JSON list of C-alpha atoms and ligand atoms in Angstrom, two decimals:
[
{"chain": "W", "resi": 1, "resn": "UNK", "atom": "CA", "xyz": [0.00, 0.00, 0.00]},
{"chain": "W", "resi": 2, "resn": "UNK", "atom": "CA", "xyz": [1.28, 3.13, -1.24]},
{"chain": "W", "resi": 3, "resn": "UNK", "atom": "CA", "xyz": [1.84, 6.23, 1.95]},
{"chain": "W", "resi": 4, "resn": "UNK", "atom": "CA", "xyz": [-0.71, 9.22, 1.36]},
{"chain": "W", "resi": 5, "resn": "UNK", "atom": "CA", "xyz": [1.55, 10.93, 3.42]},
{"chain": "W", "resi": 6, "resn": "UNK", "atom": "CA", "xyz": [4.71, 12.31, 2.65]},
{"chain": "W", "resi": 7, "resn": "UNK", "atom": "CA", "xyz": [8.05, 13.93, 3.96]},
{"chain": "W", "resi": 8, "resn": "UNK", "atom": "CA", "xyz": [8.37, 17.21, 4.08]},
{"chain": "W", "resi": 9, "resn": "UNK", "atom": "CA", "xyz": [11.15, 19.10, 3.56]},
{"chain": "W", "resi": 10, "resn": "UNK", "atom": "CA", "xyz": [12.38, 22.50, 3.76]},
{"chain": "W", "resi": 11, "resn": "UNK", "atom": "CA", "xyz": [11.32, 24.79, 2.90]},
{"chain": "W", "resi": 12, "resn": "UNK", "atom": "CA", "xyz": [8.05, 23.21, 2.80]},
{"chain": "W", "resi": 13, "resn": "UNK", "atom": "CA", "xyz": [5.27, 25.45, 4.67]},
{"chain": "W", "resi": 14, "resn": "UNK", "atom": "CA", "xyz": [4.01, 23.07, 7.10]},
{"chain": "W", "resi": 15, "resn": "UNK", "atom": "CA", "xyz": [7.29, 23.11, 8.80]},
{"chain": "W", "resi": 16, "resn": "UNK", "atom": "CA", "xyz": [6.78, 26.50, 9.95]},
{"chain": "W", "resi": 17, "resn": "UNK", "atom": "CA", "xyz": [2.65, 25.94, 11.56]},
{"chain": "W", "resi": 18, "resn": "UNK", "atom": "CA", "xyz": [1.64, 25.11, 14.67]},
{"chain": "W", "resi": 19, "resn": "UNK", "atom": "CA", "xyz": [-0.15, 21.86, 14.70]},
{"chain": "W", "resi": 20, "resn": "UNK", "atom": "CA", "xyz": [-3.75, 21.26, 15.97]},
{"chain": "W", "resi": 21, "resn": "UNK", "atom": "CA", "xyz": [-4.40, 19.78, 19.28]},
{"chain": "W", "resi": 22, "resn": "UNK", "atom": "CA", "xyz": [-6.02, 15.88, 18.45]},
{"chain": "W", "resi": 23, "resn": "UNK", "atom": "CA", "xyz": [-9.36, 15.78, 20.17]},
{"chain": "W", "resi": 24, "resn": "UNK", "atom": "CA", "xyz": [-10.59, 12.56, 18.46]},
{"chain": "W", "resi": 25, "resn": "UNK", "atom": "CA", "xyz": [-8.67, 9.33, 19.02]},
{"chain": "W", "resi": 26, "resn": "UNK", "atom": "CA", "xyz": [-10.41, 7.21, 16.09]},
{"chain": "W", "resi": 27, "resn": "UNK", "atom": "CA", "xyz": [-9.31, 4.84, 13.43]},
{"chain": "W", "resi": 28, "resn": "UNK", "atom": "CA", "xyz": [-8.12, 7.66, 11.32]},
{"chain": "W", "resi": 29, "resn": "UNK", "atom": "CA", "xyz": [-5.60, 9.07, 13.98]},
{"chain": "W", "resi": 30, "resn": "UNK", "atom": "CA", "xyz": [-4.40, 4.90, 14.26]},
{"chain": "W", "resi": 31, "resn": "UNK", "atom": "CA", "xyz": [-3.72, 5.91, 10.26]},
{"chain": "W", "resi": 32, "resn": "UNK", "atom": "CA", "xyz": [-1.94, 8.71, 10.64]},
{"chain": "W", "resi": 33, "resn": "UNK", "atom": "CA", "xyz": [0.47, 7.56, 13.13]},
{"chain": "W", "resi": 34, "resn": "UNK", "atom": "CA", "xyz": [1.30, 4.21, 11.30]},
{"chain": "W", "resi": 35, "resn": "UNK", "atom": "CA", "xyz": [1.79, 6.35, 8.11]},
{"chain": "W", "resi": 36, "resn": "UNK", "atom": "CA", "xyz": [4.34, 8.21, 10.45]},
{"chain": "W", "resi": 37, "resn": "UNK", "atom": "CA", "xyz": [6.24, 5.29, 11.57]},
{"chain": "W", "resi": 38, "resn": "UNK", "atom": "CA", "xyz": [6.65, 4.41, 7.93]},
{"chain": "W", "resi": 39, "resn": "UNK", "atom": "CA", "xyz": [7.96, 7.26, 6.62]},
{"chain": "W", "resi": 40, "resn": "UNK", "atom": "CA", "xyz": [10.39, 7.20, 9.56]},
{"chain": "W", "resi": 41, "resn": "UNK", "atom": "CA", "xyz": [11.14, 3.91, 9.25]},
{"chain": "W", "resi": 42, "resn": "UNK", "atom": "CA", "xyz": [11.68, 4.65, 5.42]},
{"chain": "W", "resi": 43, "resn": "UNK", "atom": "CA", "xyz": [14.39, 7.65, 6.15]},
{"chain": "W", "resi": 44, "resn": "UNK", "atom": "CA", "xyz": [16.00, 5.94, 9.21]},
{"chain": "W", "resi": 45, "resn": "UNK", "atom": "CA", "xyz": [14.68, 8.72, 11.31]},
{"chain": "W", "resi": 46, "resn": "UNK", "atom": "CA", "xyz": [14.30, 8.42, 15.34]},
{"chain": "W", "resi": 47, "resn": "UNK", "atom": "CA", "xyz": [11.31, 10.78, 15.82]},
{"chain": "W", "resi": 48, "resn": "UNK", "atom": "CA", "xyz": [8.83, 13.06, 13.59]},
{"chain": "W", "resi": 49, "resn": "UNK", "atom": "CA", "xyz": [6.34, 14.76, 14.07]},
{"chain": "W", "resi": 50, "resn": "UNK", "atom": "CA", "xyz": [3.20, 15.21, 12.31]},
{"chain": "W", "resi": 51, "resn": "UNK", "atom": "CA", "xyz": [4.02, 18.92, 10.55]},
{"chain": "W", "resi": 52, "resn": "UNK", "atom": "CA", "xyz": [6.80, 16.44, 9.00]},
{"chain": "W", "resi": 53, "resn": "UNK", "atom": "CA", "xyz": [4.63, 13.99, 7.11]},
{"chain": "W", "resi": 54, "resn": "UNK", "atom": "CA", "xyz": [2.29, 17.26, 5.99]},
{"chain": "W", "resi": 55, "resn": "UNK", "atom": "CA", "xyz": [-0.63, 16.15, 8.40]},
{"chain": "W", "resi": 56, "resn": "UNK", "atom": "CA", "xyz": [-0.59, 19.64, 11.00]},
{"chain": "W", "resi": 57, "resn": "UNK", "atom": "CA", "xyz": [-2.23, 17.87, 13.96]},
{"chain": "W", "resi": 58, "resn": "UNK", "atom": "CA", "xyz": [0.03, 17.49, 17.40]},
{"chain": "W", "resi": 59, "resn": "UNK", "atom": "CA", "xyz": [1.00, 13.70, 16.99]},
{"chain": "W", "resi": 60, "resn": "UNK", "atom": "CA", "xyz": [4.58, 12.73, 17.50]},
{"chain": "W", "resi": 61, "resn": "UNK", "atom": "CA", "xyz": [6.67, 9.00, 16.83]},
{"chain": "W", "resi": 62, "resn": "UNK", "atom": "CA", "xyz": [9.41, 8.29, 18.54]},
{"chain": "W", "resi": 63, "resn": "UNK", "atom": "CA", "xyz": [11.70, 5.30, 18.15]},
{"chain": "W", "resi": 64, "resn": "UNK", "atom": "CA", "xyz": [15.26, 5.12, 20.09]},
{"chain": "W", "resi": 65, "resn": "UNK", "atom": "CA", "xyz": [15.85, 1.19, 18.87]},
{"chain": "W", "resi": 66, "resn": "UNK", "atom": "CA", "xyz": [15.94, 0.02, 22.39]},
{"chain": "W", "resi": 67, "resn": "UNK", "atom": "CA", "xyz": [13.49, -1.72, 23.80]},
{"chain": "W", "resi": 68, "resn": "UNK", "atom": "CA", "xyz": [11.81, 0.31, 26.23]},
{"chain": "W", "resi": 69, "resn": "UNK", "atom": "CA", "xyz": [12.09, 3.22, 23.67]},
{"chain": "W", "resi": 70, "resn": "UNK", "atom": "CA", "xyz": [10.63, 1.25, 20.74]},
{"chain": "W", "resi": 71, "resn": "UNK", "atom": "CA", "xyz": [7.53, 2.72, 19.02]},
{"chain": "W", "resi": 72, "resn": "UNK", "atom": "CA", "xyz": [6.30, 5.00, 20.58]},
{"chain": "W", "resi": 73, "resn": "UNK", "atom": "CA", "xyz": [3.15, 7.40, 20.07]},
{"chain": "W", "resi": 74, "resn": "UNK", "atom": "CA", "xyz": [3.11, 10.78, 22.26]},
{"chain": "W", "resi": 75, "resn": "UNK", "atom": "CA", "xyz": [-0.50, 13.03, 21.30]},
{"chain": "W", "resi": 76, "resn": "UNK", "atom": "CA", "xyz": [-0.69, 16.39, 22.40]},
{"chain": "W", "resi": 77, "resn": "UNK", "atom": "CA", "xyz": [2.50, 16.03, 24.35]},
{"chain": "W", "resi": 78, "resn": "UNK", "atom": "CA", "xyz": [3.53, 18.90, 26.11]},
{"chain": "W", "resi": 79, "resn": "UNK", "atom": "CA", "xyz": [6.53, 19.64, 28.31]},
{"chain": "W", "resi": 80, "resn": "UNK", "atom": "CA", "xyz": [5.76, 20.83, 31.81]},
{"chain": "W", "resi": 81, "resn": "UNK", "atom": "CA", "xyz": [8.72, 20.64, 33.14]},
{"chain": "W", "resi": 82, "resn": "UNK", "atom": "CA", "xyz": [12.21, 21.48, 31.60]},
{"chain": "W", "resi": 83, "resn": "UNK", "atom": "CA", "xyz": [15.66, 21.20, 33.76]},
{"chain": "W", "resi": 84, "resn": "UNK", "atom": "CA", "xyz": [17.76, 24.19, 34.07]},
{"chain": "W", "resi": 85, "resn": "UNK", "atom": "CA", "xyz": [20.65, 21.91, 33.47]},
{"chain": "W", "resi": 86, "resn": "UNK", "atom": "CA", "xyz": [21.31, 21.96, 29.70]},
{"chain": "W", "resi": 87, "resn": "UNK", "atom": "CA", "xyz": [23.81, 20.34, 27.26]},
{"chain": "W", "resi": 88, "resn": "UNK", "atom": "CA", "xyz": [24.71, 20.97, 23.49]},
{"chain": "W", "resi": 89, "resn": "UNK", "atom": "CA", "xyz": [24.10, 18.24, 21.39]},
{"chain": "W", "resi": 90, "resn": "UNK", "atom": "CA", "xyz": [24.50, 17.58, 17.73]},
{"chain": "W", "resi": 91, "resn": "UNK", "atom": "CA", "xyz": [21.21, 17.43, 16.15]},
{"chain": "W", "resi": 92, "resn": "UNK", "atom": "CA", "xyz": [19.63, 16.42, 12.22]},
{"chain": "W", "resi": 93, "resn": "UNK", "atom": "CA", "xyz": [16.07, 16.17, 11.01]},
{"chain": "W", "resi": 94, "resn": "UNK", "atom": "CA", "xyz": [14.67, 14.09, 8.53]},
{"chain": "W", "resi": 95, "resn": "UNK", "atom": "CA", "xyz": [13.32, 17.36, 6.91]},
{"chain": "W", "resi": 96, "resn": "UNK", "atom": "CA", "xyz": [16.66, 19.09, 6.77]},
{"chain": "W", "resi": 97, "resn": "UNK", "atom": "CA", "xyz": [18.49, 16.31, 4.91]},
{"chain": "W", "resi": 98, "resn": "UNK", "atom": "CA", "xyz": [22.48, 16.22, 5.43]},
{"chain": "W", "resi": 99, "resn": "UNK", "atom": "CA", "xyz": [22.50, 19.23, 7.94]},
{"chain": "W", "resi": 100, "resn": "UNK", "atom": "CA", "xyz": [23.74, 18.52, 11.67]},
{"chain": "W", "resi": 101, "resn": "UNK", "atom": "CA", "xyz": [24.17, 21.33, 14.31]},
{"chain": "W", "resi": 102, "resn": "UNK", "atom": "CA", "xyz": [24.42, 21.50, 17.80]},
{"chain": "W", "resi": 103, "resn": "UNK", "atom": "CA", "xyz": [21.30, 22.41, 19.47]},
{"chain": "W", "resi": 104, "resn": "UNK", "atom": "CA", "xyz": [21.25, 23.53, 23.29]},
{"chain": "W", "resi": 105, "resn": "UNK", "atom": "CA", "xyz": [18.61, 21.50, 25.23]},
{"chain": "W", "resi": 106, "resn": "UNK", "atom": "CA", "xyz": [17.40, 20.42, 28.79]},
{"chain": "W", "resi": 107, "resn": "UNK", "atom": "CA", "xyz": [19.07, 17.16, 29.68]},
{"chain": "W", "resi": 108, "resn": "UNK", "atom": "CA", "xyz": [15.68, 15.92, 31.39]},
{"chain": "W", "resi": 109, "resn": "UNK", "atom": "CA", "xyz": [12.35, 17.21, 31.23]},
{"chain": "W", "resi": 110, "resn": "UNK", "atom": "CA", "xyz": [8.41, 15.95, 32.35]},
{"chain": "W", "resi": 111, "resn": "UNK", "atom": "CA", "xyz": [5.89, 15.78, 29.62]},
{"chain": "W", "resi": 112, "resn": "UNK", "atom": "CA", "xyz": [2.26, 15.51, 29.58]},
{"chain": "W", "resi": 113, "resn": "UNK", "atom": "CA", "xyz": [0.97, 13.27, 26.81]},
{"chain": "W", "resi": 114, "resn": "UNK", "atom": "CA", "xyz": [-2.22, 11.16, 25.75]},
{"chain": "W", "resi": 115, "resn": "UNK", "atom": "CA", "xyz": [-2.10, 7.45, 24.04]},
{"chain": "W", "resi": 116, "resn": "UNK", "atom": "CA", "xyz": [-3.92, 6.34, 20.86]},
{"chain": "W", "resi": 117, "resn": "UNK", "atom": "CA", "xyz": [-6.66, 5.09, 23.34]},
{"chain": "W", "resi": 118, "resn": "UNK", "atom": "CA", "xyz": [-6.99, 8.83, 24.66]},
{"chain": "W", "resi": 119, "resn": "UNK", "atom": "CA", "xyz": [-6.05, 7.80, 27.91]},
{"chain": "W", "resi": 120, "resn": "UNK", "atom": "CA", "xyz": [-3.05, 11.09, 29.72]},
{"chain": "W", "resi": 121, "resn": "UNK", "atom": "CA", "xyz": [0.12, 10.22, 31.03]},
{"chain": "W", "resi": 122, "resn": "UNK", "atom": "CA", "xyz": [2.78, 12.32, 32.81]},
{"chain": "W", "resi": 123, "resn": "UNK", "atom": "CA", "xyz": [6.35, 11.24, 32.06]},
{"chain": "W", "resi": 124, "resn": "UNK", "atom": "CA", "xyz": [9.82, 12.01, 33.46]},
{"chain": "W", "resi": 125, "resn": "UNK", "atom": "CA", "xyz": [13.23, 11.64, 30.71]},
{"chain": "W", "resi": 126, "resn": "UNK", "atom": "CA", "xyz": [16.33, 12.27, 30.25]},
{"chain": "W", "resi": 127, "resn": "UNK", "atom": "CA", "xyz": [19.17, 11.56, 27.60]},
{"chain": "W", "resi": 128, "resn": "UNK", "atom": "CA", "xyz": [18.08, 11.00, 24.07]},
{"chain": "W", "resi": 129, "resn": "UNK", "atom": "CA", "xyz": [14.24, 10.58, 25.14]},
{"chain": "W", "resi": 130, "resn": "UNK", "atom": "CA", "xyz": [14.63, 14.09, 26.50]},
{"chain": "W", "resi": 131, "resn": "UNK", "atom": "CA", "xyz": [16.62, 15.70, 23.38]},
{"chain": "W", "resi": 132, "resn": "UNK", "atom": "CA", "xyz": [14.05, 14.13, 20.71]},
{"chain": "W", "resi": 133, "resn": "UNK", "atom": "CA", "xyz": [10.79, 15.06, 22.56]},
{"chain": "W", "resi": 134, "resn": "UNK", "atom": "CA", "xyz": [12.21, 18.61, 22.71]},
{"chain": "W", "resi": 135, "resn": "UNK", "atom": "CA", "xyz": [13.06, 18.60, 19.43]},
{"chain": "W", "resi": 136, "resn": "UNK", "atom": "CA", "xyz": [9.38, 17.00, 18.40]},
{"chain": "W", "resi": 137, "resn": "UNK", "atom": "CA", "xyz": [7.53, 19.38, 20.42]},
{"chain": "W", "resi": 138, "resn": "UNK", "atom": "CA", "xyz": [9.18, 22.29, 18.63]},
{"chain": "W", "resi": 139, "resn": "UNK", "atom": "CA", "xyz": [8.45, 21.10, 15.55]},
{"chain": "W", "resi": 140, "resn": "UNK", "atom": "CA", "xyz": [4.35, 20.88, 16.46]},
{"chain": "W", "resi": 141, "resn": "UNK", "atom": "CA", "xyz": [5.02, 24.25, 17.18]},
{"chain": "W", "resi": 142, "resn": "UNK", "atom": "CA", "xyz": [6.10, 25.17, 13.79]},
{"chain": "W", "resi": 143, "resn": "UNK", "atom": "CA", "xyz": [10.04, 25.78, 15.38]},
{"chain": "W", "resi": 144, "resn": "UNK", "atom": "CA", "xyz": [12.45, 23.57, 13.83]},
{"chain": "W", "resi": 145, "resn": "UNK", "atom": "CA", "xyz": [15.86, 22.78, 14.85]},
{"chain": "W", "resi": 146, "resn": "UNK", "atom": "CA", "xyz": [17.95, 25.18, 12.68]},
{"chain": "W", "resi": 147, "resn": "UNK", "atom": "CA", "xyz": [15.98, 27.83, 14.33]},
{"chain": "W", "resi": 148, "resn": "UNK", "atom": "CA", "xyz": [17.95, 26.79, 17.91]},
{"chain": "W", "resi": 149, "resn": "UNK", "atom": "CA", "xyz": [21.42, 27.51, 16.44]},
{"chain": "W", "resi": 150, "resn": "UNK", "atom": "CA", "xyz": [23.57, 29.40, 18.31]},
{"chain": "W", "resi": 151, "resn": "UNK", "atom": "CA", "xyz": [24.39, 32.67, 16.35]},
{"chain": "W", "resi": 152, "resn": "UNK", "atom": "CA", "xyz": [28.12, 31.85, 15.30]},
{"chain": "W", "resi": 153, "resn": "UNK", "atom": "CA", "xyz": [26.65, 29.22, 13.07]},
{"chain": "W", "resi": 154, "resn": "UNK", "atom": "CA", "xyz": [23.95, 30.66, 12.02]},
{"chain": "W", "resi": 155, "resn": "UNK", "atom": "CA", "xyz": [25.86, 32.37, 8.31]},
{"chain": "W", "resi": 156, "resn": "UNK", "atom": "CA", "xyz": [27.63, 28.91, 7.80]},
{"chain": "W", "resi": 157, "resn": "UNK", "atom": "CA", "xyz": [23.88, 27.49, 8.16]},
{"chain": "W", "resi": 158, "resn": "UNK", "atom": "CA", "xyz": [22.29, 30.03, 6.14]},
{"chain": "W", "resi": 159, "resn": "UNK", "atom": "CA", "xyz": [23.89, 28.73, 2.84]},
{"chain": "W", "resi": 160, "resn": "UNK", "atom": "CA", "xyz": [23.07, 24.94, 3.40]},
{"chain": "W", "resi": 161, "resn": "UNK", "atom": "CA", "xyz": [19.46, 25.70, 3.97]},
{"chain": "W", "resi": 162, "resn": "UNK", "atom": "CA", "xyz": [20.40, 28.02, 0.78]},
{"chain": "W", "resi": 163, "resn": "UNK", "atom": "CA", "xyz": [21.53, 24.57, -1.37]},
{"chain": "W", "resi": 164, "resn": "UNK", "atom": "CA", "xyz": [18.73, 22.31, 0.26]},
{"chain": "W", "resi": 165, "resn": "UNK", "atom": "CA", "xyz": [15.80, 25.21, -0.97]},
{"chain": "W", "resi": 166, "resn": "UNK", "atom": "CA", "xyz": [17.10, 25.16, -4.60]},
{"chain": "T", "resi": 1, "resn": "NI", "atom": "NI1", "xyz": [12.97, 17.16, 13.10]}
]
């Protein structure tokens, strides 16, 4: 079966929206979010969020390889918490092909998320977890990675997003 959904790249709009809270947890969200975990799986991706496969509603999919990390689904997750300890960390995204920067981000945080059953959780992370859920949530907010770039980088940046728009 062919994906109706499909990656988007820079400097595809969609990127830049805020996504729409999910308020019905149907067969069609189910849809969504395994069309998500294929075109993740397809691009060898760790996490994406639903701006990223052009559907603007706040689902992210999240898959660290290990076990207890291993498909996950986070709906309107949101970050309550975010430690004032932070750490700079190379980053990529799946819609910023072949650009890596480092990204300054809480090492743990405590999210607020509901399942594909509708049912809220409250979660404490740290280490990857933490990095790709901050990253996710940005992008639901229509702020992507490159935006986080500390401003030394920034004119080096500026002409790979440059190559990747033409
Ligand atoms: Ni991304």
């Amino acid at each position: 079966m062919t994906n109706k959904y499909k990656l988007q790249v820079y400097p595809a709009l969609v990127l830049k929206q805020r996504a729409k809270e999910v308020l019905d947890f149907n067969q069609d969200l189910k849809e969504k979010t395994d069309a998500m975990f294929e075109i993740m799986y397809e691009y060898n991706g760790i996490g994406l969020a639903g701006n990223q496969a052009g559907i603007a509603e706040r689902i992210v999919v999240v898959d660290l390889g290990k076990e207890q990390d291993q498909g996950r689904v986070f709906i309107n997750p949101e970050i309550i918490e975010a430690g004032a300890d932070r750490e700079s960390s190379e980053e990529g995204c799946l819609s910023f092909p072949d650009i890596y920067e480092p990204v300054m981000r809480s090492k743990a945080i405590k999210i607020k998320y509901v399942d594909l059953q509708g049912n809220s959780h409250e979660e404490e992370m740290d280490g990857l977890l933490a990095r790709c859920l901050q990253h996710e949530v940005d992008h639901l907010n229509g702020i992507v990675f490159v935006d986080r770039v500390s401003k030394a980088r920034k004119i080096g940046l500026k002409k790979k997003l440059r190559n990747l728009a033409n």
